[in-house]
Amino acid sequence: MYYYQPIYRKPPDTTHRKSEIKVTGEGRISIQPDTAQVLIGVETENTELRTAQAENAQKISDITHALIDIGILAENIQTDNFTIFPMYDFVDGKQVFRGYRVDHMLQVTVLDIDKVGLVVDTAVEHGANRVSNISFQILNSSNLYQRALTMAVEDALQKAKTIANAFNLTLIPTPKSVVEERRFLETPIPLQKTQMVLSASTEIQPGKEDIEAVVTAVFSTMAG
């Protein structure tokens, strides 16, 4: 006859059982844009193409020199678009040639945000008759985003600590993983478009832009 001794199995030790906490952290920095881009243009019309081109070129030259005189760098004044359109009228159902229209748009980058209104006014005074867009940007957005990202990680850690304390858990502060959910992508802040500039004194208020960072972090905890 054979006898078998029962095998003793030690119960699992749950005193230091590990678990995980998954949290989302957010960081945000609000800052006023420091750079502006302005599209300024001249539209001329004439029955003679050469005359329309010459008038347009003279006004563009006058505008460029005037902007340089108020402190805009020459390399920050660039042609954005140049077009020539033949113009027609319809008379008694027939197409009648009316002349030519020449459009020349300049993109002006303004590094001193306080000069945006002055740039618009100066351009208008020297012949500009179109302002199609004014947009604001943050020149140093990459470094500011890194600060927001640090804030997001710190926010995630603080949330994990709060949750762990609520359940009497010991938090391991070094996360198992950190995933960047989304990042701030610099997008221009546009003002309302205007085709013709009529005001002799322009005041521009850019407001503020939020730079945001969001992370998802997983932390380990221990019971007891």
Short mmCIF file of N, CA and C in Angstrom, two decimals, residues 9-124:
data_model
loop_
_atom_site.label_atom_id
_atom_site.label_comp_id
_atom_site.label_asym_id
_atom_site.label_seq_id
_atom_site.Cartn_x
_atom_site.Cartn_y
_atom_site.Cartn_z
N ARG A 9 1.40 24.07 -0.02
CA ARG A 9 1.59 25.23 -0.89
C ARG A 9 1.39 26.50 -0.06
N LYS A 10 2.41 27.35 -0.12
CA LYS A 10 2.37 28.61 0.62
C LYS A 10 1.42 29.58 -0.07
N PRO A 11 0.50 30.17 0.67
CA PRO A 11 -0.43 31.13 0.04
C PRO A 11 0.32 32.34 -0.48
N PRO A 12 -0.15 32.91 -1.57
CA PRO A 12 0.55 34.06 -2.15
C PRO A 12 0.57 35.25 -1.18
N ASP A 13 1.68 35.94 -1.21
CA ASP A 13 1.85 37.12 -0.36
C ASP A 13 1.30 38.34 -1.08
N THR A 14 0.20 38.83 -0.56
CA THR A 14 -0.43 39.99 -1.20
C THR A 14 -0.08 41.29 -0.50
N THR A 15 0.83 41.18 0.44
CA THR A 15 1.18 42.38 1.22
C THR A 15 1.75 43.47 0.33
N HIS A 16 2.61 43.07 -0.62
CA HIS A 16 3.27 44.04 -1.49
C HIS A 16 2.84 43.87 -2.95
N ARG A 17 1.58 43.54 -3.14
CA ARG A 17 1.08 43.35 -4.49
C ARG A 17 1.14 44.67 -5.28
N LYS A 18 1.61 44.58 -6.52
CA LYS A 18 1.75 45.78 -7.34
C LYS A 18 0.49 46.02 -8.16
N SER A 19 0.23 47.27 -8.41
CA SER A 19 -0.87 47.66 -9.29
C SER A 19 -0.42 48.89 -10.07
N GLU A 20 -1.28 49.37 -10.94
CA GLU A 20 -0.91 50.50 -11.79
C GLU A 20 -1.98 51.59 -11.72
N ILE A 21 -1.51 52.81 -11.91
CA ILE A 21 -2.40 53.97 -12.01
C ILE A 21 -2.09 54.68 -13.33
N LYS A 22 -3.13 54.91 -14.11
CA LYS A 22 -2.97 55.61 -15.39
C LYS A 22 -3.64 56.98 -15.29
N VAL A 23 -2.88 58.02 -15.56
CA VAL A 23 -3.40 59.38 -15.42
C VAL A 23 -3.04 60.22 -16.65
N THR A 24 -3.76 61.31 -16.81
CA THR A 24 -3.48 62.28 -17.86
C THR A 24 -3.02 63.59 -17.22
N GLY A 25 -1.91 64.12 -17.71
CA GLY A 25 -1.39 65.39 -17.20
C GLY A 25 -1.47 66.47 -18.26
N GLU A 26 -1.74 67.68 -17.83
CA GLU A 26 -1.87 68.80 -18.77
C GLU A 26 -1.00 69.97 -18.33
N GLY A 27 -0.42 70.65 -19.31
CA GLY A 27 0.36 71.85 -19.06
C GLY A 27 -0.04 72.93 -20.04
N ARG A 28 -0.16 74.16 -19.56
CA ARG A 28 -0.61 75.25 -20.43
C ARG A 28 0.12 76.54 -20.09
N ILE A 29 0.53 77.24 -21.14
CA ILE A 29 1.16 78.55 -21.00
C ILE A 29 0.41 79.52 -21.90
N SER A 30 -0.07 80.61 -21.33
CA SER A 30 -0.74 81.66 -22.11
C SER A 30 0.22 82.81 -22.33
N ILE A 31 0.37 83.20 -23.58
CA ILE A 31 1.34 84.24 -23.90
C ILE A 31 0.86 85.05 -25.09
N GLN A 32 1.23 86.31 -25.11
CA GLN A 32 0.87 87.16 -26.24
C GLN A 32 1.82 86.91 -27.40
N PRO A 33 1.31 86.75 -28.62
CA PRO A 33 2.18 86.56 -29.79
C PRO A 33 3.17 87.71 -29.92
N ASP A 34 4.34 87.39 -30.46
CA ASP A 34 5.38 88.41 -30.58
C ASP A 34 5.76 88.70 -32.03
N THR A 35 5.11 88.04 -32.97
CA THR A 35 5.42 88.23 -34.38
C THR A 35 4.12 88.32 -35.18
N ALA A 36 4.12 89.17 -36.18
CA ALA A 36 2.94 89.29 -37.04
C ALA A 36 3.35 89.19 -38.50
N GLN A 37 2.44 88.67 -39.30
CA GLN A 37 2.61 88.67 -40.75
C GLN A 37 1.43 89.40 -41.37
N VAL A 38 1.74 90.34 -42.23
CA VAL A 38 0.72 91.18 -42.85
C VAL A 38 0.84 91.06 -44.36
N LEU A 39 -0.28 90.79 -45.01
CA LEU A 39 -0.32 90.77 -46.47
C LEU A 39 -0.82 92.13 -46.95
N ILE A 40 0.04 92.85 -47.64
CA ILE A 40 -0.26 94.20 -48.11
C ILE A 40 -0.09 94.22 -49.62
N GLY A 41 -1.02 94.84 -50.31
CA GLY A 41 -0.94 94.80 -51.76
C GLY A 41 -1.37 96.07 -52.46
N VAL A 42 -1.05 96.09 -53.74
CA VAL A 42 -1.43 97.20 -54.61
C VAL A 42 -2.17 96.63 -55.82
N GLU A 43 -3.31 97.21 -56.12
CA GLU A 43 -4.09 96.83 -57.29
C GLU A 43 -4.19 98.04 -58.21
N THR A 44 -3.74 97.87 -59.45
CA THR A 44 -3.82 98.97 -60.42
C THR A 44 -4.54 98.49 -61.68
N GLU A 45 -5.22 99.41 -62.33
CA GLU A 45 -5.95 99.10 -63.56
C GLU A 45 -5.63 100.14 -64.62
N ASN A 46 -5.54 99.67 -65.86
CA ASN A 46 -5.33 100.58 -66.98
C ASN A 46 -5.63 99.84 -68.27
N THR A 47 -5.98 100.59 -69.28
CA THR A 47 -6.23 99.96 -70.57
C THR A 47 -4.94 99.47 -71.21
N GLU A 48 -3.81 100.06 -70.79
CA GLU A 48 -2.51 99.64 -71.29
C GLU A 48 -1.80 98.81 -70.22
N LEU A 49 -1.37 97.62 -70.59
CA LEU A 49 -0.74 96.72 -69.62
C LEU A 49 0.53 97.33 -69.04
N ARG A 50 1.36 97.92 -69.89
CA ARG A 50 2.62 98.49 -69.41
C ARG A 50 2.38 99.60 -68.40
N THR A 51 1.36 100.39 -68.65
CA THR A 51 1.05 101.48 -67.72
C THR A 51 0.58 100.93 -66.38
N ALA A 52 -0.28 99.91 -66.41
CA ALA A 52 -0.76 99.30 -65.17
C ALA A 52 0.40 98.68 -64.39
N GLN A 53 1.33 98.03 -65.11
CA GLN A 53 2.49 97.43 -64.46
C GLN A 53 3.41 98.50 -63.87
N ALA A 54 3.63 99.56 -64.61
CA ALA A 54 4.54 100.62 -64.15
C ALA A 54 3.98 101.31 -62.92
N GLU A 55 2.68 101.60 -62.92
CA GLU A 55 2.06 102.24 -61.76
C GLU A 55 2.15 101.33 -60.53
N ASN A 56 1.90 100.06 -60.76
CA ASN A 56 1.95 99.09 -59.67
C ASN A 56 3.36 98.99 -59.10
N ALA A 57 4.34 98.86 -59.99
CA ALA A 57 5.73 98.72 -59.56
C ALA A 57 6.21 99.93 -58.77
N GLN A 58 5.78 101.12 -59.18
CA GLN A 58 6.19 102.34 -58.48
C GLN A 58 5.62 102.38 -57.06
N LYS A 59 4.35 102.01 -56.93
CA LYS A 59 3.73 102.02 -55.61
C LYS A 59 4.34 100.96 -54.69
N ILE A 60 4.63 99.79 -55.25
CA ILE A 60 5.26 98.73 -54.46
C ILE A 60 6.64 99.19 -53.99
N SER A 61 7.37 99.85 -54.86
CA SER A 61 8.68 100.38 -54.49
C SER A 61 8.56 101.42 -53.39
N ASP A 62 7.58 102.31 -53.51
CA ASP A 62 7.37 103.34 -52.49
C ASP A 62 7.03 102.71 -51.14
N ILE A 63 6.17 101.70 -51.17
CA ILE A 63 5.77 101.02 -49.93
C ILE A 63 6.97 100.33 -49.29
N THR A 64 7.74 99.62 -50.10
CA THR A 64 8.90 98.89 -49.58
C THR A 64 9.89 99.83 -48.90
N HIS A 65 10.23 100.92 -49.56
CA HIS A 65 11.18 101.87 -48.98
C HIS A 65 10.62 102.52 -47.71
N ALA A 66 9.33 102.80 -47.71
CA ALA A 66 8.72 103.41 -46.52
C ALA A 66 8.73 102.45 -45.33
N LEU A 67 8.49 101.17 -45.59
CA LEU A 67 8.51 100.18 -44.51
C LEU A 67 9.92 100.01 -43.96
N ILE A 68 10.91 100.02 -44.84
CA ILE A 68 12.31 99.94 -44.39
C ILE A 68 12.66 101.15 -43.53
N ASP A 69 12.13 102.30 -43.88
CA ASP A 69 12.41 103.53 -43.12
C ASP A 69 11.86 103.47 -41.70
N ILE A 70 10.79 102.68 -41.46
CA ILE A 70 10.25 102.59 -40.10
C ILE A 70 10.79 101.38 -39.35
N GLY A 71 11.80 100.72 -39.93
CA GLY A 71 12.48 99.66 -39.20
C GLY A 71 12.21 98.24 -39.62
N ILE A 72 11.44 98.02 -40.68
CA ILE A 72 11.20 96.66 -41.17
C ILE A 72 12.39 96.23 -42.01
N LEU A 73 12.94 95.06 -41.71
CA LEU A 73 14.09 94.56 -42.47
C LEU A 73 13.68 94.23 -43.90
N ALA A 74 14.59 94.50 -44.83
CA ALA A 74 14.30 94.25 -46.25
C ALA A 74 13.98 92.78 -46.50
N GLU A 75 14.69 91.87 -45.79
CA GLU A 75 14.44 90.44 -46.01
C GLU A 75 13.09 89.99 -45.45
N ASN A 76 12.44 90.84 -44.67
CA ASN A 76 11.12 90.52 -44.14
C ASN A 76 9.99 91.11 -44.98
N ILE A 77 10.35 91.60 -46.16
CA ILE A 77 9.35 92.09 -47.12
C ILE A 77 9.51 91.27 -48.40
N GLN A 78 8.57 90.38 -48.65
CA GLN A 78 8.69 89.47 -49.78
C GLN A 78 7.41 89.45 -50.60
N THR A 79 7.56 89.20 -51.90
CA THR A 79 6.38 89.07 -52.76
C THR A 79 5.65 87.78 -52.43
N ASP A 80 4.38 87.88 -52.12
CA ASP A 80 3.55 86.71 -51.84
C ASP A 80 2.80 86.26 -53.08
N ASN A 81 2.37 87.23 -53.89
CA ASN A 81 1.61 86.87 -55.09
C ASN A 81 1.66 88.04 -56.08
N PHE A 82 1.76 87.68 -57.36
CA PHE A 82 1.75 88.70 -58.42
C PHE A 82 0.92 88.15 -59.57
N THR A 83 -0.13 88.88 -59.94
CA THR A 83 -1.02 88.41 -61.00
C THR A 83 -1.41 89.55 -61.93
N ILE A 84 -1.69 89.18 -63.18
CA ILE A 84 -2.19 90.12 -64.19
C ILE A 84 -3.48 89.54 -64.76
N PHE A 85 -4.54 90.33 -64.72
CA PHE A 85 -5.83 89.88 -65.21
C PHE A 85 -6.31 90.78 -66.35
N PRO A 86 -6.71 90.21 -67.46
CA PRO A 86 -7.44 91.01 -68.46
C PRO A 86 -8.87 91.19 -67.96
N MET A 87 -9.42 92.35 -68.13
CA MET A 87 -10.77 92.65 -67.64
C MET A 87 -11.73 92.81 -68.82
N TYR A 88 -12.92 92.27 -68.64
CA TYR A 88 -13.94 92.33 -69.70
C TYR A 88 -15.28 92.76 -69.12
N ASP A 89 -16.03 93.45 -69.91
CA ASP A 89 -17.42 93.75 -69.60
C ASP A 89 -18.30 93.03 -70.63
N PHE A 90 -19.53 92.78 -70.24
CA PHE A 90 -20.48 92.18 -71.19
C PHE A 90 -21.51 93.25 -71.58
N VAL A 91 -21.50 93.58 -72.85
CA VAL A 91 -22.41 94.59 -73.39
C VAL A 91 -23.26 93.95 -74.47
N ASP A 92 -24.56 93.96 -74.25
CA ASP A 92 -25.49 93.34 -75.21
C ASP A 92 -25.10 91.89 -75.48
N GLY A 93 -24.68 91.20 -74.41
CA GLY A 93 -24.34 89.79 -74.54
C GLY A 93 -22.99 89.52 -75.15
N LYS A 94 -22.22 90.58 -75.41
CA LYS A 94 -20.91 90.40 -76.01
C LYS A 94 -19.81 90.79 -75.02
N GLN A 95 -18.71 90.08 -75.10
CA GLN A 95 -17.57 90.34 -74.24
C GLN A 95 -16.74 91.49 -74.81
N VAL A 96 -16.59 92.56 -74.01
CA VAL A 96 -15.87 93.75 -74.46
C VAL A 96 -14.66 93.96 -73.56
N PHE A 97 -13.49 94.01 -74.17
CA PHE A 97 -12.25 94.21 -73.40
C PHE A 97 -12.25 95.58 -72.74
N ARG A 98 -11.92 95.60 -71.42
CA ARG A 98 -11.95 96.85 -70.65
C ARG A 98 -10.56 97.32 -70.23
N GLY A 99 -9.60 96.40 -70.16
CA GLY A 99 -8.25 96.78 -69.74
C GLY A 99 -7.60 95.67 -68.93
N TYR A 100 -6.58 96.05 -68.18
CA TYR A 100 -5.81 95.08 -67.39
C TYR A 100 -5.80 95.49 -65.91
N ARG A 101 -5.78 94.47 -65.08
CA ARG A 101 -5.62 94.69 -63.65
C ARG A 101 -4.36 93.96 -63.18
N VAL A 102 -3.52 94.67 -62.46
CA VAL A 102 -2.28 94.09 -61.93
C VAL A 102 -2.38 94.08 -60.40
N ASP A 103 -2.20 92.90 -59.81
CA ASP A 103 -2.20 92.75 -58.35
C ASP A 103 -0.82 92.30 -57.89
N HIS A 104 -0.29 92.98 -56.91
CA HIS A 104 1.01 92.60 -56.33
C HIS A 104 0.85 92.61 -54.82
N MET A 105 0.99 91.43 -54.19
CA MET A 105 0.83 91.30 -52.74
C MET A 105 2.19 91.06 -52.09
N LEU A 106 2.46 91.80 -51.03
CA LEU A 106 3.69 91.65 -50.25
C LEU A 106 3.36 91.00 -48.91
N GLN A 107 4.20 90.05 -48.51
CA GLN A 107 4.10 89.50 -47.16
C GLN A 107 5.14 90.19 -46.29
N VAL A 108 4.68 90.89 -45.27
CA VAL A 108 5.57 91.65 -44.39
C VAL A 108 5.58 90.99 -43.02
N THR A 109 6.77 90.59 -42.57
CA THR A 109 6.92 90.01 -41.24
C THR A 109 7.34 91.10 -40.27
N VAL A 110 6.55 91.28 -39.23
CA VAL A 110 6.79 92.34 -38.25
C VAL A 110 7.25 91.71 -36.94
N LEU A 111 8.50 91.95 -36.57
CA LEU A 111 9.05 91.34 -35.36
C LEU A 111 8.73 92.14 -34.10
N ASP A 112 8.33 93.38 -34.26
CA ASP A 112 7.89 94.21 -33.13
C ASP A 112 6.37 94.33 -33.22
N ILE A 113 5.68 93.60 -32.35
CA ILE A 113 4.23 93.51 -32.46
C ILE A 113 3.55 94.87 -32.33
N ASP A 114 4.19 95.80 -31.64
CA ASP A 114 3.60 97.13 -31.46
C ASP A 114 3.61 97.96 -32.74
N LYS A 115 4.34 97.50 -33.76
CA LYS A 115 4.45 98.25 -35.01
C LYS A 115 3.45 97.81 -36.08
N VAL A 116 2.60 96.84 -35.76
CA VAL A 116 1.70 96.31 -36.79
C VAL A 116 0.79 97.40 -37.35
N GLY A 117 0.18 98.19 -36.47
CA GLY A 117 -0.68 99.27 -36.93
C GLY A 117 0.07 100.29 -37.75
N LEU A 118 1.29 100.60 -37.32
CA LEU A 118 2.12 101.56 -38.05
C LEU A 118 2.47 101.03 -39.44
N VAL A 119 2.74 99.74 -39.53
CA VAL A 119 3.06 99.13 -40.83
C VAL A 119 1.88 99.27 -41.78
N VAL A 120 0.69 98.96 -41.30
CA VAL A 120 -0.50 99.07 -42.15
C VAL A 120 -0.71 100.52 -42.59
N ASP A 121 -0.64 101.44 -41.65
CA ASP A 121 -0.87 102.85 -41.98
C ASP A 121 0.18 103.38 -42.95
N THR A 122 1.44 103.01 -42.73
CA THR A 122 2.52 103.47 -43.61
C THR A 122 2.32 102.96 -45.03
N ALA A 123 1.94 101.68 -45.14
CA ALA A 123 1.72 101.10 -46.46
C ALA A 123 0.57 101.80 -47.19
N VAL A 124 -0.50 102.07 -46.46
CA VAL A 124 -1.66 102.74 -47.07
C VAL A 124 -1.29 104.15 -47.53
#
